mmCIF file of C-alpha atoms in Angstrom:
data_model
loop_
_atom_site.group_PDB
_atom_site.id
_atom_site.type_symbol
_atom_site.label_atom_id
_atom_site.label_comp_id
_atom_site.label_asym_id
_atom_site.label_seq_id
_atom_site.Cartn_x
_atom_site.Cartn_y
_atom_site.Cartn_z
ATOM 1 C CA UNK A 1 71.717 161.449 63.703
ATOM 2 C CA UNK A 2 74.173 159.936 61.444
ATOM 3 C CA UNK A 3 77.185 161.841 59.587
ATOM 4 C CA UNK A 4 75.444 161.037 55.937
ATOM 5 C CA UNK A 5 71.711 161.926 57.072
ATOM 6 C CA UNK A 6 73.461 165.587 58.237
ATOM 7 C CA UNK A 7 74.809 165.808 54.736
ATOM 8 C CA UNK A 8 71.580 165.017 52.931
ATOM 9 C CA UNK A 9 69.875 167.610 54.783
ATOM 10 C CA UNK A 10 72.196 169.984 54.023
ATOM 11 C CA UNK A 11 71.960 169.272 50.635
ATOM 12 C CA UNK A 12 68.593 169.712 50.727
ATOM 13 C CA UNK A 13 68.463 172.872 52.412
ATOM 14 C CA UNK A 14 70.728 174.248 50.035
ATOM 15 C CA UNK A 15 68.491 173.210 47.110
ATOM 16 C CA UNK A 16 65.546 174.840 48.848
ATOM 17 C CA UNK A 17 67.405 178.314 48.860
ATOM 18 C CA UNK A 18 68.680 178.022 45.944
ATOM 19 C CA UNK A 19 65.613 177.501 44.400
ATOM 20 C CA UNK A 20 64.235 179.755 46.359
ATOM 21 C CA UNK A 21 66.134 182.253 45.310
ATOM 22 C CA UNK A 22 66.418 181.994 41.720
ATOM 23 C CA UNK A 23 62.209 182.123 42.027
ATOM 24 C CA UNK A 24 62.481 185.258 43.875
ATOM 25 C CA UNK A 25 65.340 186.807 41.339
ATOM 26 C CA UNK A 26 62.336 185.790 38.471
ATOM 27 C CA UNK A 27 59.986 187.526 40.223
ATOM 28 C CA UNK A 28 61.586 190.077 41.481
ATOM 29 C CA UNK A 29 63.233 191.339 37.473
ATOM 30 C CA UNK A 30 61.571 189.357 35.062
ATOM 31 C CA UNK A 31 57.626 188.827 35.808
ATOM 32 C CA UNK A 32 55.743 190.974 38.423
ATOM 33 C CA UNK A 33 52.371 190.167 40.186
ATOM 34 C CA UNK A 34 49.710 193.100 40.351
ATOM 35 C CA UNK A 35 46.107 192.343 42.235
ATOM 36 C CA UNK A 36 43.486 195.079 39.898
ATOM 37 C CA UNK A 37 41.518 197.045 42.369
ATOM 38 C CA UNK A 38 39.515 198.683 39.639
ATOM 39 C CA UNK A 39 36.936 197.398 37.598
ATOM 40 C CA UNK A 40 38.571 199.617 34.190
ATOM 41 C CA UNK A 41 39.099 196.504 32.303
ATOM 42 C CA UNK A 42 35.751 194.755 32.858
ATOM 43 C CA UNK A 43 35.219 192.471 31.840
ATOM 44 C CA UNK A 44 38.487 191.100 30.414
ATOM 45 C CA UNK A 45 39.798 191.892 33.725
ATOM 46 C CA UNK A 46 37.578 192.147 36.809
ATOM 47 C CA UNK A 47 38.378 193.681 40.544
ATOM 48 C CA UNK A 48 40.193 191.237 42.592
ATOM 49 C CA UNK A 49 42.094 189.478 39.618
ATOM 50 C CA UNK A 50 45.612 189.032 39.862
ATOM 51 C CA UNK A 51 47.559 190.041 37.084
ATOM 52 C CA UNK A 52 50.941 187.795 35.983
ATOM 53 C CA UNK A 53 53.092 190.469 33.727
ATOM 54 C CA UNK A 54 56.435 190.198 32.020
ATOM 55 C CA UNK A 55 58.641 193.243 32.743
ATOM 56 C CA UNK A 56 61.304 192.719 29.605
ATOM 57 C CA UNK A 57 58.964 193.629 26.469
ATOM 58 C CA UNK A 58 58.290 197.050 26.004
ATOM 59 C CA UNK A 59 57.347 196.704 22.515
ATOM 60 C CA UNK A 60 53.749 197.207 22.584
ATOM 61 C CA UNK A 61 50.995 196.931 19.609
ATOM 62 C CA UNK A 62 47.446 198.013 19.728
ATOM 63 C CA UNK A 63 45.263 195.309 21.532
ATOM 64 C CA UNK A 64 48.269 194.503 24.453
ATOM 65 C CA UNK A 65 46.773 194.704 28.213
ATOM 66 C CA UNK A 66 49.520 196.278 29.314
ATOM 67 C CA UNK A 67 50.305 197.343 33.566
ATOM 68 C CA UNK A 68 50.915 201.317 34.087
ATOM 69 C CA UNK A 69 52.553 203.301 36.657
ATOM 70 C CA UNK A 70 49.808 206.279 36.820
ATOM 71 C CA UNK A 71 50.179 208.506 39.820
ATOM 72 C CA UNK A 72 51.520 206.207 42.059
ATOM 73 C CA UNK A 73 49.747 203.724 41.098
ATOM 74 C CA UNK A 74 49.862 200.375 39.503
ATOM 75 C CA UNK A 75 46.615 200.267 36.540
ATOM 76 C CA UNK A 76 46.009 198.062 33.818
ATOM 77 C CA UNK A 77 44.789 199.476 30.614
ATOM 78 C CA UNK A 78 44.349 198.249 26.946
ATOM 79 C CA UNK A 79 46.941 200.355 23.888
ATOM 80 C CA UNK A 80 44.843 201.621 21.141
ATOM 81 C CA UNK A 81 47.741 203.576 19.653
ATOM 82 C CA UNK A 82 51.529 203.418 19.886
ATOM 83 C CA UNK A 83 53.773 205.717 18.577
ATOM 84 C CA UNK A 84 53.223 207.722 14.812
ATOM 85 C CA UNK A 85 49.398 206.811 15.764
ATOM 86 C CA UNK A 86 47.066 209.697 15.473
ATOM 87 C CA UNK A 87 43.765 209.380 18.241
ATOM 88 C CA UNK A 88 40.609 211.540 17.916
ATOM 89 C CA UNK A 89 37.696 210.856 19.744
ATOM 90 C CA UNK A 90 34.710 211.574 17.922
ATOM 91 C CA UNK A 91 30.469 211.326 18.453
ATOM 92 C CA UNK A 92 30.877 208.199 16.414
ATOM 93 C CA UNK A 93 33.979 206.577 18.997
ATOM 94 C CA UNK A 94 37.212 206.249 18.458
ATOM 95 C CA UNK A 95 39.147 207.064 15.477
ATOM 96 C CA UNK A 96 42.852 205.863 15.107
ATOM 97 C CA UNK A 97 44.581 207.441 11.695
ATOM 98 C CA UNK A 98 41.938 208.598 10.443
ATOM 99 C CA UNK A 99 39.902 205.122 10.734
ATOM 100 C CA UNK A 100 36.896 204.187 13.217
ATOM 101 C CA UNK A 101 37.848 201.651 15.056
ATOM 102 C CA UNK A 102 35.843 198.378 15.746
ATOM 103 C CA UNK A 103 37.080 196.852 18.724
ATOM 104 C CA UNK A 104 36.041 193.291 19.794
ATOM 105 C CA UNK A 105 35.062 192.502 23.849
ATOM 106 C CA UNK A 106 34.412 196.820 23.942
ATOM 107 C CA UNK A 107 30.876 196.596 24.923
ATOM 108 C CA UNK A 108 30.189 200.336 25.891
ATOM 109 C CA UNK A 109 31.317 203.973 23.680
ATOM 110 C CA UNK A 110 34.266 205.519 23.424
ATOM 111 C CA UNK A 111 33.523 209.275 24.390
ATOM 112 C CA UNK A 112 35.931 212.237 25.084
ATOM 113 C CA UNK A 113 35.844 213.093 28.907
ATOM 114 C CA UNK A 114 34.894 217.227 29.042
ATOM 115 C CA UNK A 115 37.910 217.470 31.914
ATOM 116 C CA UNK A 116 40.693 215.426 29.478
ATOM 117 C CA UNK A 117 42.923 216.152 26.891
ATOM 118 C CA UNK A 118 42.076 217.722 23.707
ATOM 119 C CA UNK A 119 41.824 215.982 20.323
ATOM 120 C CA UNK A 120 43.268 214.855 17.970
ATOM 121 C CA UNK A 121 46.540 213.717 19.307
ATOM 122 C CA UNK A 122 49.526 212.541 17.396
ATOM 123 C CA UNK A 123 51.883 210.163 19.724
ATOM 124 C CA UNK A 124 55.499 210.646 19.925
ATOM 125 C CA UNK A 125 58.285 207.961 20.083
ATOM 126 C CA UNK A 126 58.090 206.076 23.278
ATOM 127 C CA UNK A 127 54.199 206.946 23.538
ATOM 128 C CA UNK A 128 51.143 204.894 23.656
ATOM 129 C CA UNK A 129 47.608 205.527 23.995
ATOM 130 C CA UNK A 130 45.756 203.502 26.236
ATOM 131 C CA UNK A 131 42.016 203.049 27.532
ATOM 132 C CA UNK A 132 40.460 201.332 29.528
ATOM 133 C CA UNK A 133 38.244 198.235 28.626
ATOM 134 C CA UNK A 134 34.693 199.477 30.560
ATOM 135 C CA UNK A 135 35.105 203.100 28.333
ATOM 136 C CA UNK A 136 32.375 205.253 29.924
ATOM 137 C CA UNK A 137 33.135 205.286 33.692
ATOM 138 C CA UNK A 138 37.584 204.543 33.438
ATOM 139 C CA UNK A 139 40.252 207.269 33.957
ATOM 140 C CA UNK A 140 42.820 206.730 31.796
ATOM 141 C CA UNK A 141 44.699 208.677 28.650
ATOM 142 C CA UNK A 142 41.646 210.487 27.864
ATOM 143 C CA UNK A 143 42.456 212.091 31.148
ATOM 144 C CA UNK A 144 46.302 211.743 31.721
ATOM 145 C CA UNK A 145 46.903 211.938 27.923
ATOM 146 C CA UNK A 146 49.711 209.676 26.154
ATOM 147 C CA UNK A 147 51.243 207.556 28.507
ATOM 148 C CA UNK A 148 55.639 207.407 28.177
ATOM 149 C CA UNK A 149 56.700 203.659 27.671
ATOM 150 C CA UNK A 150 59.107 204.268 30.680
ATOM 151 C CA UNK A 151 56.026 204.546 32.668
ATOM 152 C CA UNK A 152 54.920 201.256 32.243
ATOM 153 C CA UNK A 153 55.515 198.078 34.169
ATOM 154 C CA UNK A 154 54.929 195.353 31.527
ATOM 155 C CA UNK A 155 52.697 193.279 29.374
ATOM 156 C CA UNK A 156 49.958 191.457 31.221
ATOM 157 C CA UNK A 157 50.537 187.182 30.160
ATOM 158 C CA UNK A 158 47.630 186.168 32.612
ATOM 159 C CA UNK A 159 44.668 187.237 34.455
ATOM 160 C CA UNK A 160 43.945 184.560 37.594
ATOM 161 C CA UNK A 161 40.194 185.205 38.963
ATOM 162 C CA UNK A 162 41.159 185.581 42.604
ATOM 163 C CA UNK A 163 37.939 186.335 44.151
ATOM 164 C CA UNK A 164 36.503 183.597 46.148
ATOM 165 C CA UNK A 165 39.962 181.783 47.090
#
């Protein structure tokens, strides 16, 4: 092997780690990767998806799929209410400030769970409210109640079906 093929093969082992490496920093502090063993957020999000999430935004609004640490365990769940927000859960579904909310891609009711929280509850700063999307069988703040921002992991960018690969 010649002096100058050595060299480019160094260089291009060097390029490899370094790339390498900078991929792994990304992934490692700025995006994380989450496979959903639940089927809370069906059918946005089904079992067996894998969840691409961006760590640096912890500015959530109502709507945002957003990737929880709830006892020791990774979830995702949907915010209905961030802080200032008063939730009550009512017969007729779920009330945010006083107004019944009409949610789009929510295909079952909003009831309060007999073993959760009680109602109505006004979140704090560095609170949100969250629920899952598949509302009459998912444990989420209904349950746990308001969920701290420092709890969470991120805002899901993209949901890759990974069943069947």
């Amino acid at each position: 092997m010649t002096k100058e093929l050595r060299v480019d093969i160094m260089c291009l082992v060097w390029k490899i780690l370094l790339i390498s490496g900078i991929l792994g920093g990304m992934f490692l502090f700025v995006f994380g990767l989450f496979s959903v063993r639940d089927g809370a957020m069906f059918p946005a999000i089904k079992d067996g998806d894998l969840i691409l999430f961006y760590r640096w935004n912890k500015e959530y609004c109502a709507t945002d799929a957003v990737v929880i640490n709830q006892s020791g365990k990774k979830q995702v769940r949907r915010v209905v209410a961030v802080a200032g927000d008063t939730v009550d859960i009512q017969e007729d579904g779920l009330i945010i400030n006083g107004a019944l909310q009409q949610e789009n891609g929510i295909y079952e009711k909003t009831y309060r769970y007999t073993e959760g929280i009680e109602f109505p509850v006004t979140l704090e700063e560095g609170e949100i409210f969250v629920l899952g999307d598949a509302r009459e069988r998912t444990t989420d703040s209904r349950i746990y109640g308001p969920i701290k921002v420092s709890d969470t992991c991120g805002t899901v960018m993209t949901v890759v079906r990974h069943r069947g690969i």
